[in-house]
CSV table of C-alpha atoms and ligand atoms in Angstrom, one decimal:
chain,number,residue,atom,x,y,z
A,686,MET,CA,19.8,1.4,14.4
A,687,LEU,CA,16.0,1.6,14.9
A,688,THR,CA,15.9,4.6,12.7
A,689,ALA,CA,17.1,2.5,9.7
A,690,PHE,CA,13.5,1.1,9.4
A,691,SER,CA,11.3,3.0,7.0
A,692,PRO,CA,7.5,3.3,7.1
A,693,ASP,CA,7.0,2.5,3.4
A,694,TYR,CA,8.7,1.6,0.2
A,695,ALA,CA,9.0,5.1,-1.2
A,696,THR,CA,10.7,6.4,2.0
A,697,ALA,CA,13.0,3.3,2.1
A,698,ARG,CA,14.1,3.9,-1.5
A,699,ARG,CA,14.8,7.6,-1.0
A,700,ARG,CA,16.8,6.9,2.1
A,701,PHE,CA,18.8,4.1,0.4
A,702,ARG,CA,19.6,6.4,-2.5
A,703,GLU,CA,20.7,9.3,-0.2
A,704,ALA,CA,22.8,7.0,2.0
A,705,ALA,CA,24.6,5.4,-1.0
A,706,ASP,CA,25.1,8.8,-2.6
A,707,ARG,CA,26.7,10.1,0.6
A,708,LEU,CA,29.3,7.4,0.3
A,709,GLY,CA,30.0,8.4,-3.3
A,710,TRP,CA,28.5,5.1,-4.7
A,711,SER,CA,27.1,4.8,-8.2
A,712,LEU,CA,23.4,4.4,-8.4
A,713,GLU,CA,21.1,2.8,-10.9
A,714,ALA,CA,17.3,2.7,-10.8
A,715,HIS,CA,15.5,0.1,-12.9
A,716,SER,CA,11.8,0.6,-13.4
A,717,ILE,CA,9.5,-2.5,-13.4
A,718,GLY,CA,6.8,-0.6,-15.3
A,719,SER,CA,4.4,-0.5,-12.4
A,720,THR,CA,3.3,2.0,-9.7
A,721,GLY,CA,2.8,1.9,-6.0
A,722,PRO,CA,-0.1,3.0,-3.8
A,723,GLU,CA,0.7,6.7,-4.1
A,724,GLY,CA,1.2,6.4,-7.9
A,725,GLU,CA,5.0,6.4,-7.4
A,726,GLU,CA,7.1,4.6,-10.1
A,727,LEU,CA,8.4,1.3,-8.7
A,728,THR,CA,12.1,0.6,-9.2
A,729,ILE,CA,14.8,-1.9,-8.3
A,730,ASP,CA,17.7,0.3,-7.1
A,731,ILE,CA,21.4,-0.8,-7.3
A,732,GLY,CA,24.1,1.0,-5.4
A,733,TYR,CA,27.8,0.0,-5.8
A,734,SER,CA,31.1,1.3,-4.6
A,735,ALA,CA,34.2,1.7,-6.7
A,736,ALA,CA,36.6,0.5,-4.0
A,737,GLU,CA,39.6,-1.4,-5.0
A,738,PRO,CA,40.6,-4.2,-5.4
A,739,PRO,CA,37.7,-5.2,-7.6
A,740,ASP,CA,38.2,-8.9,-7.3
A,741,LYS,CA,36.5,-9.4,-3.9
A,742,ILE,CA,32.9,-8.3,-3.9
A,743,LEU,CA,30.2,-8.2,-1.1
A,744,VAL,CA,26.7,-8.3,-2.4
A,745,ILE,CA,23.8,-7.5,-0.1
A,746,SER,CA,20.2,-7.9,-1.5
A,747,SER,CA,16.9,-7.0,0.0
A,748,GLY,CA,13.2,-7.4,-0.8
A,749,VAL,CA,13.1,-10.5,-2.9
A,750,HIS,CA,10.0,-11.2,-1.0
A,751,GLY,CA,8.5,-7.7,-1.2
A,752,VAL,CA,7.2,-7.0,2.3
A,753,GLU,CA,10.4,-8.6,3.8
A,754,GLY,CA,12.2,-5.6,2.3
A,755,PHE,CA,11.2,-3.5,5.3
A,756,PHE,CA,13.8,-5.4,7.2
A,757,GLY,CA,16.3,-6.0,4.4
A,758,SER,CA,16.2,-2.3,3.4
A,759,ALA,CA,16.8,-1.3,7.0
A,760,VAL,CA,19.9,-3.6,7.1
A,761,GLN,CA,21.2,-1.9,3.9
A,762,ILE,CA,20.5,1.6,5.2
A,763,ALA,CA,22.0,0.8,8.7
A,764,LEU,CA,25.2,-0.4,7.0
A,765,LEU,CA,25.5,2.6,4.7
A,766,GLU,CA,24.9,5.0,7.5
A,767,LEU,CA,27.4,3.2,9.8
A,768,TRP,CA,30.1,3.2,7.1
A,769,ALA,CA,29.5,6.9,6.4
A,770,SER,CA,30.2,7.6,10.1
A,771,THR,CA,33.2,5.2,10.4
A,772,SER,CA,34.8,3.9,7.2
A,773,PRO,CA,33.5,1.7,4.4
A,774,PRO,CA,35.0,-1.7,4.0
A,775,PRO,CA,38.1,-2.1,1.8
A,776,ILE,CA,36.3,-4.2,-0.8
A,777,ARG,CA,33.8,-3.5,-3.6
A,778,CYS,CA,30.2,-3.6,-2.4
A,779,VAL,CA,27.1,-4.1,-4.6
A,780,PHE,CA,23.7,-3.5,-2.9
A,781,LEU,CA,20.5,-4.6,-4.6
A,782,HIS,CA,17.6,-2.7,-3.0
A,783,ALA,CA,14.0,-3.9,-3.2
A,784,LEU,CA,14.4,-6.6,-5.8
A,785,ASN,CA,10.6,-7.0,-5.7
A,786,PRO,CA,9.4,-3.4,-5.3
A,787,PHE,CA,5.8,-4.2,-6.1
A,788,GLY,CA,5.5,-6.6,-3.1
A,789,PHE,CA,7.4,-4.0,-0.9
A,790,ALA,CA,5.1,-1.1,-1.9
A,791,TRP,CA,1.8,-3.1,-1.8
A,792,LEU,CA,2.7,-5.2,1.2
A,793,ARG,CA,2.8,-8.5,-0.6
A,794,ARG,CA,5.4,-11.3,-0.5
A,795,CYS,CA,5.0,-12.1,-4.2
A,796,ASP,CA,5.3,-9.8,-7.2
A,797,GLU,CA,2.8,-8.1,-9.5
A,798,ASN,CA,1.9,-11.4,-11.1
A,799,ASN,CA,1.5,-13.3,-7.8
A,800,VAL,CA,4.9,-15.0,-8.4
A,801,ASP,CA,7.0,-15.9,-5.5
A,802,PRO,CA,10.4,-14.7,-6.9
A,803,ASN,CA,12.4,-17.2,-4.8
A,804,ARG,CA,10.6,-20.0,-6.6
A,805,ASN,CA,11.1,-18.5,-10.1
A,806,PHE,CA,14.8,-18.9,-10.7
A,807,LEU,CA,14.7,-22.2,-12.4
A,808,LEU,CA,17.8,-23.4,-14.2
A,809,PRO,CA,18.1,-24.2,-17.9
A,810,GLY,CA,16.2,-27.4,-18.7
A,811,GLU,CA,13.9,-27.1,-15.7
A,812,SER,CA,10.2,-26.4,-16.5
A,813,TYR,CA,7.7,-24.0,-15.0
A,814,GLN,CA,5.3,-26.9,-14.3
A,815,GLY,CA,4.3,-29.2,-11.6
A,816,ALA,CA,3.3,-29.0,-7.9
A,817,PRO,CA,4.1,-31.2,-4.9
A,818,LEU,CA,1.7,-34.1,-4.8
A,819,GLN,CA,-0.1,-32.9,-1.6
A,820,TYR,CA,-0.5,-29.3,-2.8
A,821,ALA,CA,-3.7,-30.2,-4.8
A,822,SER,CA,-5.3,-31.6,-1.6
A,823,LEU,CA,-4.3,-28.4,0.3
A,824,ASP,CA,-5.3,-26.0,-2.4
A,825,LYS,CA,-8.9,-25.4,-1.1
A,826,LEU,CA,-7.6,-24.8,2.4
A,827,LEU,CA,-4.7,-22.6,1.4
A,828,ASN,CA,-6.3,-20.7,-1.4
A,829,PRO,CA,-10.0,-20.2,-0.9
A,830,ARG,CA,-11.8,-18.7,-3.9
A,831,CYS,CA,-14.1,-16.4,-2.1
A,832,PRO,CA,-14.0,-13.1,-0.2
A,833,PRO,CA,-12.7,-13.3,3.4
A,834,SER,CA,-15.4,-13.8,6.0
A,835,ARG,CA,-15.4,-13.0,9.7
A,836,TRP,CA,-15.4,-16.6,10.8
A,837,GLU,CA,-12.7,-18.7,9.1
A,838,PRO,CA,-11.6,-21.7,11.1
A,839,PHE,CA,-8.3,-21.9,9.3
A,840,ARG,CA,-6.2,-22.5,12.4
A,841,LEU,CA,-8.5,-25.3,13.5
A,842,LYS,CA,-8.2,-26.9,10.0
A,843,ALA,CA,-4.5,-26.3,9.8
A,844,PHE,CA,-3.9,-28.0,13.2
A,845,TRP,CA,-6.0,-30.9,12.0
A,846,LYS,CA,-3.9,-31.2,8.8
A,847,ILE,CA,-0.7,-31.0,10.8
A,848,ALA,CA,-2.0,-33.6,13.3
A,849,ARG,CA,-2.7,-36.0,10.4
A,850,THR,CA,0.3,-35.1,8.1
A,851,GLY,CA,3.1,-33.8,10.4
A,852,VAL,CA,4.8,-30.4,10.1
A,853,SER,CA,7.6,-31.4,7.9
A,854,PRO,CA,5.6,-33.1,5.1
A,855,LEU,CA,3.1,-30.2,5.2
A,856,ARG,CA,5.8,-27.6,4.9
A,857,HIS,CA,7.3,-29.5,2.1
A,858,ALA,CA,4.0,-29.7,0.3
A,859,ILE,CA,3.3,-26.0,0.7
A,860,ALA,CA,6.6,-24.1,0.6
A,861,THR,CA,8.7,-25.9,-1.9
A,862,GLY,CA,7.0,-24.1,-4.8
A,863,GLN,CA,4.3,-24.9,-7.3
A,864,TYR,CA,3.7,-23.9,-10.9
A,865,GLU,CA,0.0,-25.0,-11.4
A,866,TYR,CA,-2.0,-22.6,-9.3
A,867,PRO,CA,-1.4,-19.0,-10.5
A,868,GLN,CA,-3.4,-17.5,-7.7
A,869,GLY,CA,-2.1,-19.8,-5.0
A,870,LEU,CA,0.6,-19.4,-2.4
A,871,PHE,CA,4.2,-20.1,-3.4
A,872,TYR,CA,3.5,-19.9,-7.1
A,873,GLY,CA,6.7,-19.9,-9.1
A,874,GLY,CA,5.4,-18.4,-12.3
A,875,ALA,CA,5.2,-19.4,-15.9
A,876,GLY,CA,8.5,-17.9,-17.0
A,877,PRO,CA,11.2,-15.6,-15.8
A,878,THR,CA,10.1,-12.5,-13.8
A,879,ALA,CA,11.3,-8.9,-14.3
A,880,MET,CA,13.6,-9.5,-11.4
A,881,GLN,CA,15.2,-12.5,-13.0
A,882,ASN,CA,15.5,-10.7,-16.4
A,883,LEU,CA,17.2,-7.7,-14.7
A,884,LEU,CA,19.7,-9.9,-12.9
A,885,GLU,CA,20.3,-12.0,-16.1
A,886,THR,CA,21.1,-8.9,-18.0
A,887,ASN,CA,23.2,-7.0,-15.4
A,888,LEU,CA,24.6,-9.2,-12.7
A,889,ASP,CA,27.8,-10.0,-14.6
A,890,ARG,CA,28.4,-6.3,-15.3
A,891,TRP,CA,28.0,-5.4,-11.6
A,892,LEU,CA,30.3,-8.2,-10.6
A,893,ALA,CA,32.8,-7.7,-13.4
A,894,SER,CA,36.3,-8.9,-12.7
A,895,SER,CA,35.3,-10.5,-9.4
A,896,GLN,CA,37.2,-13.6,-8.2
A,897,GLN,CA,35.4,-14.0,-4.9
A,898,VAL,CA,31.8,-13.0,-4.2
A,899,VAL,CA,30.0,-13.2,-0.9
A,900,HIS,CA,26.3,-12.6,-1.4
A,901,LEU,CA,23.9,-12.2,1.6
A,902,ASP,CA,20.2,-12.1,0.7
A,903,PHE,CA,18.1,-10.9,3.7
A,904,HIS,CA,14.7,-12.5,4.5
A,905,THR,CA,12.3,-12.8,7.4
A,906,GLY,CA,9.5,-15.0,8.5
A,907,LEU,CA,11.2,-18.4,9.1
A,908,GLY,CA,12.8,-19.8,12.2
A,909,ARG,CA,13.0,-18.8,15.9
A,910,GLN,CA,12.1,-15.2,16.7
A,911,ALA,CA,14.9,-12.8,15.9
A,912,ALA,CA,17.3,-15.7,15.4
A,913,CYS,CA,19.2,-15.9,12.1
A,914,LYS,CA,20.0,-18.9,10.0
A,915,PHE,CA,21.8,-18.9,6.7
A,916,LEU,CA,19.8,-21.2,4.3
A,917,ILE,CA,21.8,-22.6,1.4
A,918,ASP,CA,19.9,-24.0,-1.5
A,919,TYR,CA,22.8,-25.4,-3.5
A,920,GLN,CA,25.5,-28.0,-2.9
A,921,LEU,CA,28.3,-26.3,-1.0
A,922,SER,CA,31.8,-27.0,-2.0
A,923,ASP,CA,34.2,-28.0,0.8
A,924,ARG,CA,35.9,-24.6,0.5
A,925,GLN,CA,32.6,-22.7,0.8
A,926,ARG,CA,31.6,-24.9,3.8
A,927,ALA,CA,34.9,-24.2,5.5
A,928,TRP,CA,34.5,-20.4,5.0
A,929,LEU,CA,31.0,-20.5,6.5
A,930,VAL,CA,32.2,-22.5,9.5
A,931,GLU,CA,35.2,-20.2,10.0
A,932,TRP,CA,33.5,-16.9,9.5
A,933,PHE,CA,30.1,-17.6,11.1
A,934,GLY,CA,30.3,-20.8,13.1
A,935,ALA,CA,29.2,-24.4,12.3
A,936,ASP,CA,25.6,-23.7,13.6
A,937,ALA,CA,25.0,-20.6,11.5
A,938,PHE,CA,23.8,-22.3,8.4
A,939,GLU,CA,21.7,-25.1,7.0
A,940,ASN,CA,22.4,-26.7,3.6
A,941,CYS,CA,19.7,-28.1,1.4
A,942,ASN,CA,18.5,-31.6,2.3
A,943,SER,CA,19.1,-31.1,6.0
A,944,GLU,CA,16.5,-31.2,8.7
A,945,GLY,CA,15.6,-28.0,10.5
A,946,VAL,CA,14.0,-24.7,9.5
A,947,ALA,CA,14.7,-25.1,5.8
A,948,TYR,CA,13.0,-27.0,3.0
A,949,ASN,CA,14.0,-27.9,-0.5
A,950,ALA,CA,12.5,-25.1,-2.5
A,951,ARG,CA,12.6,-25.1,-6.3
A,952,GLY,CA,13.7,-22.0,-8.2
A,953,GLY,CA,15.7,-20.3,-5.5
A,954,LEU,CA,17.9,-17.2,-6.2
A,955,GLY,CA,21.0,-18.6,-4.6
A,956,ARG,CA,21.3,-21.7,-6.7
A,957,TRP,CA,20.7,-19.6,-9.8
A,958,CYS,CA,23.4,-17.0,-8.9
A,959,VAL,CA,25.9,-19.7,-8.1
A,960,SER,CA,25.2,-21.7,-11.2
A,961,ARG,CA,26.1,-18.8,-13.5
A,962,ASN,CA,29.8,-19.0,-12.9
A,963,LEU,CA,30.1,-15.2,-12.5
A,964,ALA,CA,33.2,-15.7,-10.3
A,965,PRO,CA,35.4,-18.6,-9.4
A,966,ASP,CA,34.0,-18.4,-5.9
A,967,TYR,CA,30.4,-17.3,-5.4
A,968,LEU,CA,29.2,-17.9,-1.9
A,969,PHE,CA,25.5,-17.2,-1.5
A,970,ALA,CA,23.5,-17.3,1.7
A,971,CYS,CA,19.9,-16.5,2.4
A,972,ALA,CA,20.0,-14.8,5.8
A,973,GLU,CA,16.6,-15.8,7.3
A,974,PHE,CA,15.4,-14.1,10.5
A,975,GLY,CA,12.5,-15.5,12.5
A,976,THR,CA,9.5,-13.5,13.4
A,977,TYR,CA,6.3,-15.4,14.4
A,978,GLY,CA,5.4,-19.1,14.7
A,979,GLN,CA,4.6,-21.2,11.7
A,980,ILE,CA,0.9,-21.3,12.0
A,981,SER,CA,0.7,-17.6,12.4
A,982,MET,CA,2.8,-17.1,9.3
A,983,LEU,CA,0.8,-19.6,7.2
A,984,SER,CA,-2.5,-18.1,8.4
A,985,GLY,CA,-1.3,-14.6,7.5
A,986,LEU,CA,0.0,-15.7,4.1
A,987,ARG,CA,-3.4,-17.3,3.4
A,988,SER,CA,-5.4,-14.3,4.6
A,989,GLU,CA,-3.4,-11.8,2.6
A,990,ASN,CA,-3.6,-13.9,-0.6
A,991,GLN,CA,-7.3,-14.3,-0.2
A,992,SER,CA,-7.8,-10.6,0.4
A,993,HIS,CA,-5.7,-9.7,-2.5
A,994,HIS,CA,-7.5,-11.9,-5.0
A,995,TRP,CA,-11.1,-11.9,-3.6
A,996,GLY,CA,-11.4,-9.1,-1.1
A,997,ASN,CA,-12.4,-5.4,-1.6
A,998,PRO,CA,-9.1,-3.6,-2.1
A,999,SER,CA,-10.4,-0.4,-0.5
A,1000,SER,CA,-12.1,-2.0,2.5
A,1001,ALA,CA,-11.0,-1.6,6.1
A,1002,SER,CA,-10.6,-5.3,6.5
A,1003,THR,CA,-8.2,-5.6,3.6
A,1004,ALA,CA,-6.2,-2.7,5.1
A,1005,ARG,CA,-6.1,-4.5,8.5
A,1006,THR,CA,-5.0,-7.8,6.8
A,1007,LYS,CA,-2.2,-5.9,5.0
A,1008,GLN,CA,-1.0,-4.3,8.2
A,1009,LYS,CA,-1.0,-7.6,10.0
A,1010,PHE,CA,0.9,-9.1,7.1
A,1011,LYS,CA,3.6,-6.4,7.5
A,1012,GLU,CA,3.8,-7.0,11.2
A,1013,LEU,CA,4.4,-10.8,10.5
A,1014,PHE,CA,7.4,-10.0,8.4
A,1015,CYS,CA,8.7,-7.0,10.2
A,1016,PRO,CA,7.6,-6.9,13.8
A,1017,ALA,CA,7.3,-3.4,15.3
A,1018,ALA,CA,8.7,-4.5,18.6
A,1019,GLU,CA,11.9,-2.5,19.3
A,1020,SER,CA,13.6,-5.5,20.9
A,1021,TRP,CA,13.1,-7.5,17.7
A,1022,ARG,CA,14.3,-4.7,15.4
A,1023,LEU,CA,17.4,-3.9,17.5
A,1024,SER,CA,18.3,-7.5,17.7
A,1025,VAL,CA,18.0,-8.3,14.0
A,1026,ILE,CA,19.8,-5.2,12.9
A,1027,ASN,CA,22.7,-5.7,15.3
A,1028,THR,CA,23.0,-9.4,14.2
A,1029,SER,CA,22.9,-8.4,10.6
A,1030,VAL,CA,25.6,-5.7,10.9
A,1031,ASP,CA,27.7,-8.2,12.8
A,1032,LEU,CA,27.3,-10.9,10.1
A,1033,VAL,CA,28.2,-8.4,7.4
A,1034,ALA,CA,31.3,-7.4,9.4
A,1035,ARG,CA,32.3,-11.0,9.6
A,1036,ALA,CA,31.8,-11.5,5.9
A,1037,VAL,CA,34.0,-8.5,5.2
A,1038,CYS,CA,36.7,-9.8,7.5
A,1039,GLY,CA,36.4,-13.2,5.8
A,1040,LEU,CA,36.8,-11.6,2.3
A,1041,THR,CA,39.7,-9.5,3.4
A,1042,GLY,CA,41.4,-12.4,5.2
A,1043,ASN,CA,41.2,-10.7,8.6
A,1044,ILE,CA,39.3,-13.4,10.6
A,1045,SER,CA,40.7,-13.4,14.1
B,1794,ZN,ZN1,11.8,-14.5,2.1
């Protein structure tokens, strides 16, 4: 299972393509018109099986948040390799690999335009405008407009802010998404991204004739280390809730508006997918795996964003910041990697059992 992790985007993509091809899946590569650090063309890759019946579909997506794709891609490769050595599930599968290849290749969470893709999927009638009230007062702290310096008392200032504001309001102010600070953290963009356009054009084709879709979207960086929570950013129907409880357990998920690790983000992929009525039943869950603590994560997000916009791209300190950033979203520790892959494979097996009606 540890071997499913790739050292870089290009290797991950090659391995994904080879593993899907070995299972006889169809493959598509969609260029985003940009290149990676080695000059490689960046693509979103789709692999899908032709298994019958076509009415039940398992969708697994990775890399919405670029750098989190190191983990999500490993889940996809581990599943494909496992199924090649045992047998693939008796349902159609659609794997969306590296939905944000720019962030994956360049070790960013956001895309080539500094857009957080999971804040970009607004619904018709919603506008790419606005920011939480407190974001303006946090802007200077979160998004310094100067090159990184050796001494940056961010942790001290962050602790001070938390002491005065509380963790939950602060998290709400920062992480729900903003549309006013294009170089800031959690920027949702000024219009649909390439990722959104690609899904808008193709998702209905990939899911053609489906009646029931289960879509697991793999992320890291939030929650207890190596633990998984399904975050649901839309209102679950009673039936969807019952499936989640039956298949994964009552503690496995958090719906929007609830207290816990989640927050009410705007522009999430899940709500957008579900709202499109592509299948009578579309169950979407963001599978979020914890890595490091909240202050470490926020500090790393801030440093990487500052280095990207204001630092010297070829300096050793920018390279160090990037490597730290990768570690924050895909820890190198074998214990973490083994645990998250094993959990992910188990969750997917449960989803398959649920879809095929074989829950014991
Ligand atoms: Zn994420």
